[in-house]
mmCIF file of C-alpha atoms in Angstrom:
data_model
loop_
_atom_site.group_PDB
_atom_site.id
_atom_site.type_symbol
_atom_site.label_atom_id
_atom_site.label_comp_id
_atom_site.label_asym_id
_atom_site.label_seq_id
_atom_site.Cartn_x
_atom_site.Cartn_y
_atom_site.Cartn_z
ATOM 1 C CA MET N 8 -58.816 71.514 9.724
ATOM 2 C CA LYS N 9 -58.510 73.515 12.976
ATOM 3 C CA ASP N 10 -58.188 76.509 10.236
ATOM 4 C CA LEU N 11 -56.436 78.528 6.273
ATOM 5 C CA ALA N 12 -53.324 76.931 6.534
ATOM 6 C CA LEU N 13 -54.009 73.722 7.504
ATOM 7 C CA HIS N 14 -56.330 73.248 4.481
ATOM 8 C CA ILE N 15 -53.226 75.049 2.709
ATOM 9 C CA MET N 16 -50.866 72.057 4.630
ATOM 10 C CA ASP N 17 -53.384 69.953 3.334
ATOM 11 C CA ILE N 18 -54.565 70.644 -0.749
ATOM 12 C CA ALA N 19 -50.283 71.449 -0.378
ATOM 13 C CA GLN N 20 -49.786 67.508 0.140
ATOM 14 C CA ASN N 21 -51.985 67.184 -3.885
ATOM 15 C CA SER N 22 -49.725 69.435 -5.638
ATOM 16 C CA ILE N 23 -46.486 67.310 -4.431
ATOM 17 C CA THR N 24 -48.102 63.248 -5.167
ATOM 18 C CA ALA N 25 -49.127 65.318 -8.609
ATOM 19 C CA GLY N 26 -45.384 65.432 -9.028
ATOM 20 C CA ALA N 27 -45.383 69.478 -8.795
ATOM 21 C CA LYS N 28 -42.154 71.248 -9.824
ATOM 22 C CA THR N 29 -43.506 74.579 -8.584
ATOM 23 C CA ILE N 30 -45.862 75.376 -6.351
ATOM 24 C CA ARG N 31 -47.125 79.121 -5.504
ATOM 25 C CA VAL N 32 -50.146 79.695 -2.658
ATOM 26 C CA GLU N 33 -51.544 82.977 -2.830
ATOM 27 C CA VAL N 34 -53.864 84.744 0.414
ATOM 28 C CA GLU N 35 -55.842 87.578 -1.566
ATOM 29 C CA GLU N 36 -57.414 89.515 2.008
ATOM 30 C CA ASP N 37 -59.417 92.265 1.113
ATOM 31 C CA THR N 38 -61.675 93.647 4.140
ATOM 32 C CA ALA N 39 -63.591 96.205 1.628
ATOM 33 C CA ALA N 40 -65.460 94.107 -0.512
ATOM 34 C CA ASN N 41 -65.080 91.558 2.482
ATOM 35 C CA VAL N 42 -63.121 88.845 0.459
ATOM 36 C CA PHE N 43 -61.240 86.589 1.843
ATOM 37 C CA LEU N 44 -59.619 84.121 -1.593
ATOM 38 C CA ILE N 45 -56.996 81.214 -0.593
ATOM 39 C CA ARG N 46 -55.053 79.589 -3.977
ATOM 40 C CA VAL N 47 -52.862 77.096 -4.357
ATOM 41 C CA GLU N 48 -51.521 76.387 -7.723
ATOM 42 C CA ASP N 49 -49.146 74.041 -9.211
ATOM 43 C CA ASP N 50 -47.896 72.248 -12.527
ATOM 44 C CA GLY N 51 -48.194 68.998 -10.729
ATOM 45 C CA CYS N 52 -50.442 65.886 -13.261
ATOM 46 C CA GLY N 53 -53.062 67.790 -13.573
ATOM 47 C CA MET N 54 -56.980 66.200 -13.552
ATOM 48 C CA SER N 55 -59.111 64.594 -16.163
ATOM 49 C CA PRO N 56 -62.590 66.608 -16.650
ATOM 50 C CA ARG N 57 -64.182 64.232 -14.538
ATOM 51 C CA GLU N 58 -61.938 63.409 -11.761
ATOM 52 C CA VAL N 59 -62.215 67.405 -11.501
ATOM 53 C CA GLU N 60 -65.740 66.899 -10.773
ATOM 54 C CA LYS N 61 -64.913 63.635 -8.865
ATOM 55 C CA ALA N 62 -62.733 65.663 -6.485
ATOM 56 C CA THR N 63 -65.101 67.035 -3.969
ATOM 57 C CA ASP N 64 -66.647 64.055 -3.415
ATOM 58 C CA PRO N 65 -65.418 62.980 -0.326
ATOM 59 C CA TYR N 66 -66.268 59.649 -1.369
ATOM 60 C CA TYR N 67 -64.112 59.450 -4.785
ATOM 61 C CA THR N 68 -59.952 59.340 -3.545
ATOM 62 C CA SER N 69 -57.269 58.335 -6.455
ATOM 63 C CA ARG N 70 -56.038 56.765 -4.225
ATOM 64 C CA THR N 71 -55.791 53.364 -2.759
ATOM 65 C CA THR N 72 -55.027 53.170 0.806
ATOM 66 C CA ARG N 73 -58.472 53.935 1.905
ATOM 67 C CA LYS N 74 -61.434 54.960 0.112
ATOM 68 C CA VAL N 75 -62.275 57.703 1.357
ATOM 69 C CA GLY N 76 -60.607 61.560 -0.190
ATOM 70 C CA LEU N 77 -61.556 64.162 2.898
ATOM 71 C CA GLY N 78 -59.548 67.115 2.115
ATOM 72 C CA ILE N 79 -61.199 68.803 -0.627
ATOM 73 C CA PRO N 80 -64.570 68.087 0.819
ATOM 74 C CA LEU N 81 -63.800 69.686 3.606
ATOM 75 C CA PHE N 82 -62.400 72.505 2.373
ATOM 76 C CA ARG N 83 -65.331 72.845 0.110
ATOM 77 C CA GLN N 84 -67.785 72.748 3.428
ATOM 78 C CA HIS N 85 -65.342 75.477 5.537
ATOM 79 C CA ALA N 86 -65.544 77.866 2.629
ATOM 80 C CA GLU N 87 -69.478 77.256 1.225
ATOM 81 C CA GLN N 88 -70.682 77.601 5.672
ATOM 82 C CA ALA N 89 -68.348 80.995 5.076
ATOM 83 C CA GLY N 90 -70.230 82.011 2.378
ATOM 84 C CA GLY N 91 -67.871 81.462 0.045
ATOM 85 C CA TYR N 92 -67.072 78.419 -3.019
ATOM 86 C CA LEU N 93 -64.392 76.472 -3.861
ATOM 87 C CA GLN N 94 -63.818 75.536 -7.056
ATOM 88 C CA ILE N 95 -60.889 74.034 -9.520
ATOM 89 C CA ARG N 96 -59.238 74.498 -12.419
ATOM 90 C CA SER N 97 -57.666 71.803 -13.964
ATOM 91 C CA SER N 98 -55.643 70.289 -17.084
ATOM 92 C CA ARG N 99 -54.102 67.152 -17.975
ATOM 93 C CA GLY N 100 -50.158 68.000 -17.960
ATOM 94 C CA LYS N 101 -50.140 71.333 -16.641
ATOM 95 C CA GLY N 102 -51.304 71.407 -13.333
ATOM 96 C CA THR N 103 -54.111 72.350 -11.174
ATOM 97 C CA ALA N 104 -55.740 76.057 -9.518
ATOM 98 C CA VAL N 105 -58.105 75.183 -6.320
ATOM 99 C CA GLU N 106 -59.309 78.371 -4.912
ATOM 100 C CA ALA N 107 -61.409 78.716 -1.966
ATOM 101 C CA MET N 108 -63.446 82.232 -1.558
ATOM 102 C CA PHE N 109 -64.729 83.075 1.849
ATOM 103 C CA ARG N 110 -66.499 85.574 3.093
ATOM 104 C CA HIS N 111 -63.857 87.689 5.565
ATOM 105 C CA ASP N 112 -65.877 89.009 7.973
ATOM 106 C CA HIS N 113 -68.118 85.945 7.817
ATOM 107 C CA ILE N 114 -68.580 84.614 12.375
ATOM 108 C CA ASP N 115 -67.635 81.017 10.763
ATOM 109 C CA ARG N 116 -64.600 81.462 8.602
ATOM 110 C CA GLN N 117 -61.754 80.096 10.678
ATOM 111 C CA GLU N 118 -58.385 81.705 10.831
ATOM 112 C CA LEU N 119 -55.606 82.145 8.634
ATOM 113 C CA GLY N 120 -53.548 80.451 11.235
ATOM 114 C CA ASP N 121 -49.658 79.566 11.559
ATOM 115 C CA MET N 122 -48.895 80.282 7.876
ATOM 116 C CA GLY N 123 -45.262 80.891 9.083
ATOM 117 C CA GLY N 124 -44.953 77.083 10.376
ATOM 118 C CA VAL N 125 -46.952 75.633 7.446
ATOM 119 C CA VAL N 126 -44.664 77.180 4.570
ATOM 120 C CA THR N 127 -41.439 76.439 6.104
ATOM 121 C CA LEU N 128 -42.325 72.661 6.875
ATOM 122 C CA LEU N 129 -43.601 72.504 3.731
ATOM 123 C CA MET N 130 -39.971 73.622 2.189
ATOM 124 C CA GLY N 131 -37.683 71.787 4.790
ATOM 125 C CA GLY N 132 -40.238 68.230 3.365
ATOM 126 C CA ASN N 133 -39.623 69.185 0.346
ATOM 127 C CA PRO N 134 -36.744 71.348 -0.312
ATOM 128 C CA GLU N 135 -36.310 70.287 -3.942
ATOM 129 C CA ILE N 136 -39.898 71.835 -4.881
ATOM 130 C CA ARG N 137 -39.882 75.585 -4.927
ATOM 131 C CA PHE N 138 -42.708 77.243 -3.031
ATOM 132 C CA CYS N 139 -43.794 81.094 -3.748
ATOM 133 C CA TYR N 140 -45.800 82.024 -0.812
ATOM 134 C CA ARG N 141 -47.749 85.531 -1.540
ATOM 135 C CA HIS N 142 -50.023 87.572 0.914
ATOM 136 C CA VAL N 143 -52.187 90.680 0.367
ATOM 137 C CA ARG N 144 -53.593 92.708 2.549
ATOM 138 C CA ASP N 145 -56.098 95.538 1.031
ATOM 139 C CA LYS N 146 -52.737 96.893 -0.127
ATOM 140 C CA LYS N 147 -49.936 96.177 1.564
ATOM 141 C CA GLU N 148 -48.492 92.808 0.040
ATOM 142 C CA PHE N 149 -45.486 90.454 0.899
ATOM 143 C CA LEU N 150 -43.904 87.559 -1.121
ATOM 144 C CA ILE N 151 -41.655 84.769 -0.411
ATOM 145 C CA ASP N 152 -39.815 82.130 -3.090
ATOM 146 C CA THR N 153 -38.394 79.162 -2.028
ATOM 147 C CA ARG N 154 -35.753 79.503 -4.728
ATOM 148 C CA GLU N 155 -34.454 82.653 -3.463
ATOM 149 C CA ILE N 156 -33.531 81.387 -0.505
ATOM 150 C CA GLY N 157 -32.448 78.506 -1.761
ATOM 151 C CA GLU N 158 -30.136 80.978 -3.672
ATOM 152 C CA ALA N 159 -29.369 83.103 -0.532
ATOM 153 C CA ILE N 160 -27.879 80.387 1.278
ATOM 154 C CA GLU N 161 -25.905 77.750 -1.765
ATOM 155 C CA GLY N 162 -24.778 74.660 -0.901
ATOM 156 C CA VAL N 163 -27.376 74.690 3.278
ATOM 157 C CA PRO N 164 -29.712 72.325 2.537
ATOM 158 C CA LEU N 165 -33.381 74.395 3.249
ATOM 159 C CA SER N 166 -34.217 71.289 5.413
ATOM 160 C CA GLU N 167 -31.623 72.630 7.866
ATOM 161 C CA PRO N 168 -33.665 73.679 10.888
ATOM 162 C CA GLY N 169 -31.794 76.511 11.585
ATOM 163 C CA VAL N 170 -32.761 78.107 8.470
ATOM 164 C CA ILE N 171 -36.224 76.672 8.860
ATOM 165 C CA ARG N 172 -36.647 78.079 11.892
ATOM 166 C CA TYR N 173 -35.537 81.710 10.259
ATOM 167 C CA VAL N 174 -37.677 81.578 7.486
ATOM 168 C CA ARG N 175 -40.783 80.889 10.388
ATOM 169 C CA GLU N 176 -39.759 83.905 11.876
ATOM 170 C CA MET N 177 -39.290 85.967 9.003
ATOM 171 C CA ILE N 178 -43.020 84.615 8.075
ATOM 172 C CA ARG N 179 -44.593 85.489 11.003
ATOM 173 C CA GLU N 180 -42.670 88.931 11.179
ATOM 174 C CA GLN N 181 -43.590 90.062 7.535
ATOM 175 C CA LEU N 182 -47.265 89.025 8.219
ATOM 176 C CA LYS N 183 -47.895 90.950 11.035
ATOM 177 C CA GLU N 184 -46.452 93.943 9.113
ATOM 178 C CA ILE N 185 -49.348 93.821 6.610
ATOM 179 C CA GLN N 186 -50.991 93.198 9.472
ATOM 180 C CA ALA N 187 -52.593 90.038 8.222
ATOM 181 C CA ILE N 188 -51.873 88.073 11.707
ATOM 182 C CA MET D 30 -31.639 88.164 3.022
ATOM 183 C CA ALA D 31 -29.077 89.521 4.182
ATOM 184 C CA ASP D 32 -29.011 87.242 7.725
ATOM 185 C CA LEU D 33 -29.307 85.025 5.881
ATOM 186 C CA LYS D 34 -26.796 84.927 3.984
ATOM 187 C CA LYS D 35 -24.570 85.708 7.578
ATOM 188 C CA MET D 36 -25.808 82.983 8.446
ATOM 189 C CA LYS D 37 -25.002 80.751 5.839
ATOM 190 C CA GLY D 38 -21.495 80.331 7.766
ATOM 191 C CA GLU D 39 -22.311 79.044 10.430
ATOM 192 C CA LEU D 40 -25.018 76.414 9.098
ATOM 193 C CA GLN D 41 -21.976 75.028 6.899
ATOM 194 C CA SER D 42 -19.410 74.851 9.278
ATOM 195 C CA LYS D 43 -22.349 72.479 11.518
ATOM 196 C CA ILE D 44 -23.541 70.813 8.189
ATOM 197 C CA ALA D 45 -19.128 69.407 8.217
ATOM 198 C CA LEU D 46 -18.814 68.740 11.662
ATOM 199 C CA ARG D 47 -21.596 66.711 10.829
ATOM 200 C CA GLU D 48 -21.024 65.021 8.336
ATOM 201 C CA LYS D 49 -17.013 64.323 10.002
ATOM 202 C CA SER D 50 -18.691 62.768 12.477
ATOM 203 C CA ASP D 51 -18.268 58.785 13.840
ATOM 204 C CA LYS D 52 -21.743 58.148 12.077
ATOM 205 C CA PRO D 53 -20.574 56.941 9.172
ATOM 206 C CA GLU D 54 -23.791 55.051 8.314
ATOM 207 C CA GLY D 55 -26.410 56.944 7.737
ATOM 208 C CA ARG D 56 -28.572 59.538 9.623
ATOM 209 C CA VAL D 57 -32.003 59.004 11.492
ATOM 210 C CA GLN D 58 -34.682 59.706 8.730
ATOM 211 C CA VAL D 59 -37.974 60.213 10.303
ATOM 212 C CA LYS D 60 -41.645 60.932 8.068
ATOM 213 C CA VAL D 61 -44.734 62.092 9.515
ATOM 214 C CA ALA D 62 -47.783 61.502 7.965
ATOM 215 C CA MET D 63 -49.382 64.407 6.070
ATOM 216 C CA ALA D 64 -52.123 64.139 4.907
ATOM 217 C CA THR D 65 -56.155 65.105 5.366
ATOM 218 C CA CYS D 66 -55.967 62.529 8.367
ATOM 219 C CA GLY D 67 -52.755 63.469 9.431
ATOM 220 C CA ILE D 68 -52.945 67.330 9.357
ATOM 221 C CA ALA D 69 -56.456 67.421 11.365
ATOM 222 C CA SER D 70 -54.494 64.796 13.882
ATOM 223 C CA GLY D 71 -51.657 67.679 14.556
ATOM 224 C CA ALA D 72 -49.086 66.694 11.978
ATOM 225 C CA LYS D 73 -47.403 69.808 11.565
ATOM 226 C CA GLU D 74 -47.135 70.678 15.678
ATOM 227 C CA VAL D 75 -45.686 66.904 16.009
ATOM 228 C CA MET D 76 -43.485 67.902 12.675
ATOM 229 C CA GLU D 77 -42.374 70.849 14.093
ATOM 230 C CA TYR D 78 -41.173 69.104 17.309
ATOM 231 C CA MET D 79 -39.519 66.345 15.718
ATOM 232 C CA VAL D 80 -37.642 69.309 13.395
ATOM 233 C CA ASP D 81 -36.838 71.655 16.585
ATOM 234 C CA GLU D 82 -35.932 69.031 18.967
ATOM 235 C CA MET D 83 -33.960 66.925 16.933
ATOM 236 C CA ASP D 84 -31.929 70.156 16.596
ATOM 237 C CA LYS D 85 -31.220 71.098 20.151
ATOM 238 C CA ARG D 86 -30.775 67.242 21.337
ATOM 239 C CA ASN D 87 -28.019 67.177 18.669
ATOM 240 C CA ILE D 88 -29.737 64.281 16.806
ATOM 241 C CA ASP D 89 -27.968 63.701 13.105
ATOM 242 C CA ALA D 90 -31.821 63.543 11.819
ATOM 243 C CA ILE D 91 -34.064 64.824 8.265
ATOM 244 C CA VAL D 92 -37.315 64.493 8.648
ATOM 245 C CA THR D 93 -39.523 64.978 6.181
ATOM 246 C CA GLN D 94 -43.462 63.988 4.724
ATOM 247 C CA THR D 95 -44.845 61.343 3.653
ATOM 248 C CA GLY D 96 -48.754 60.927 3.037
ATOM 249 C CA CYS D 97 -51.735 58.760 3.699
ATOM 250 C CA MET D 98 -50.340 55.185 4.988
ATOM 251 C CA GLY D 99 -53.313 54.233 5.613
ATOM 252 C CA TYR D 100 -53.454 53.890 9.888
ATOM 253 C CA CYS D 101 -55.765 56.771 9.986
ATOM 254 C CA TYR D 102 -57.480 55.864 13.318
ATOM 255 C CA ALA D 103 -54.038 56.181 14.697
ATOM 256 C CA GLU D 104 -53.024 59.967 13.307
ATOM 257 C CA PRO D 105 -50.736 60.989 13.763
ATOM 258 C CA THR D 106 -48.488 58.799 12.701
ATOM 259 C CA ILE D 107 -44.277 58.627 12.082
ATOM 260 C CA GLU D 108 -41.680 56.215 10.198
ATOM 261 C CA VAL D 109 -38.562 56.434 12.973
ATOM 262 C CA ASN D 110 -36.162 54.687 9.738
ATOM 263 C CA LEU D 111 -32.194 54.559 11.945
ATOM 264 C CA PRO D 112 -29.711 53.580 10.298
ATOM 265 C CA GLY D 113 -28.943 49.661 9.769
ATOM 266 C CA HIS D 114 -32.326 48.642 11.651
ATOM 267 C CA GLU D 115 -36.094 48.146 9.096
ATOM 268 C CA PRO D 116 -38.078 51.638 9.512
ATOM 269 C CA LEU D 117 -40.818 51.052 12.611
ATOM 270 C CA VAL D 118 -44.269 53.239 12.157
ATOM 271 C CA PHE D 119 -45.247 54.731 15.169
ATOM 272 C CA GLY D 120 -49.260 55.829 15.569
ATOM 273 C CA TYR D 121 -51.047 58.129 18.277
ATOM 274 C CA VAL D 122 -47.641 60.387 18.068
ATOM 275 C CA ASP D 123 -48.258 63.789 20.689
ATOM 276 C CA ILE D 124 -45.654 66.203 21.395
ATOM 277 C CA LYS D 125 -45.631 63.465 24.536
ATOM 278 C CA LYS D 126 -44.328 60.612 22.593
ATOM 279 C CA ALA D 127 -42.635 61.717 20.199
ATOM 280 C CA ASP D 128 -40.211 63.605 23.239
ATOM 281 C CA GLU D 129 -40.074 59.346 24.403
ATOM 282 C CA ILE D 130 -39.878 57.991 20.698
ATOM 283 C CA ILE D 131 -36.622 60.216 20.363
ATOM 284 C CA GLU D 132 -35.477 59.435 24.336
ATOM 285 C CA LYS D 133 -35.662 55.645 23.960
ATOM 286 C CA TYR D 134 -36.360 54.575 20.367
ATOM 287 C CA ILE D 135 -33.261 56.914 18.081
ATOM 288 C CA ARG D 136 -31.154 57.320 21.063
ATOM 289 C CA ASN D 137 -31.183 53.624 22.395
ATOM 290 C CA GLN D 138 -32.849 51.802 20.127
ATOM 291 C CA GLU D 139 -35.000 50.773 23.111
ATOM 292 C CA LEU D 140 -38.944 50.367 21.603
ATOM 293 C CA VAL D 141 -41.484 52.272 23.149
ATOM 294 C CA GLU D 142 -45.366 51.532 23.033
ATOM 295 C CA GLY D 143 -47.465 52.784 19.825
ATOM 296 C CA ILE D 144 -45.555 50.619 17.559
ATOM 297 C CA ILE D 145 -48.039 49.839 13.899
ATOM 298 C CA PRO D 146 -46.696 46.752 12.946
ATOM 299 C CA MET D 147 -46.919 47.193 8.834
ATOM 300 C CA ASN D 148 -44.117 46.045 7.809
ATOM 301 C CA TYR D 149 -43.623 42.749 9.134
ATOM 302 C CA GLN D 150 -42.374 39.377 7.468
ATOM 303 C CA THR D 151 -44.479 36.288 7.306
ATOM 304 C CA ILE D 152 -43.289 33.016 7.216
ATOM 305 C CA GLU D 153 -44.588 32.629 3.637
ATOM 306 C CA LYS D 154 -43.060 35.560 1.801
ATOM 307 C CA ASN D 155 -39.221 34.202 3.580
ATOM 308 C CA LYS D 156 -39.897 31.151 1.658
#
């Protein structure tokens, strides 16, 4: 993965597969504390303690199409390379939260990447799922909720290219405003 | 959000126009494989391109995501489902290939290179 946004997209796909109705993506940048935190939380089917334990093992996967599962192991590797960690909290039937911490100024911390593109592709590709994306940088924050967007454009599907383009630009502008990009 | 509300009318008329179009049999469906292997190989760019270009070229299509189909070596892969045709899976799709698939296959049903034979039928199956 070239950047953190792509990791987020990858982890969010797990939430989609887990049957989540709501997926919350949170990015918290605290430059004073030198912390860059990413959290992806869902209300999907969750995992058993054994599955949680095995999730960071690249040779474990719940799929049958192939024998490896690299999404979480790669994310963990990138976090640890940047002086951080990856943690999974999950309970069966309730959902899963994946949290990755990076040292903000670490030379191996990847760039944030194109969050506008990632969030809108997730939204457009899965209009039935509610995505909430909150980004905090120091004291400034911004929040986007696809349910609110859906209400604003009532009847027009979230997969409509015009909507995707507009929301993509809106996220990019907001991130610039809070100086996250 | 206010701008979005303003856009609503415009988008609604566009959708209404599309629904009245002469292709009642359904829309073109494109599924982009978006698992770890796909994303790492550039599926995000391909999906963005597909969404934008179908709209620009006035092709009535819906672009969604799917998981890994087991063709990790050939990522990014996309499945194209033309109304009335068997779904086809294309591998090694970059922007250039995506353009070729739109122009040749989706527009003119001309086959292009890079098809992964995943849903062929064998004689045994047909019996």
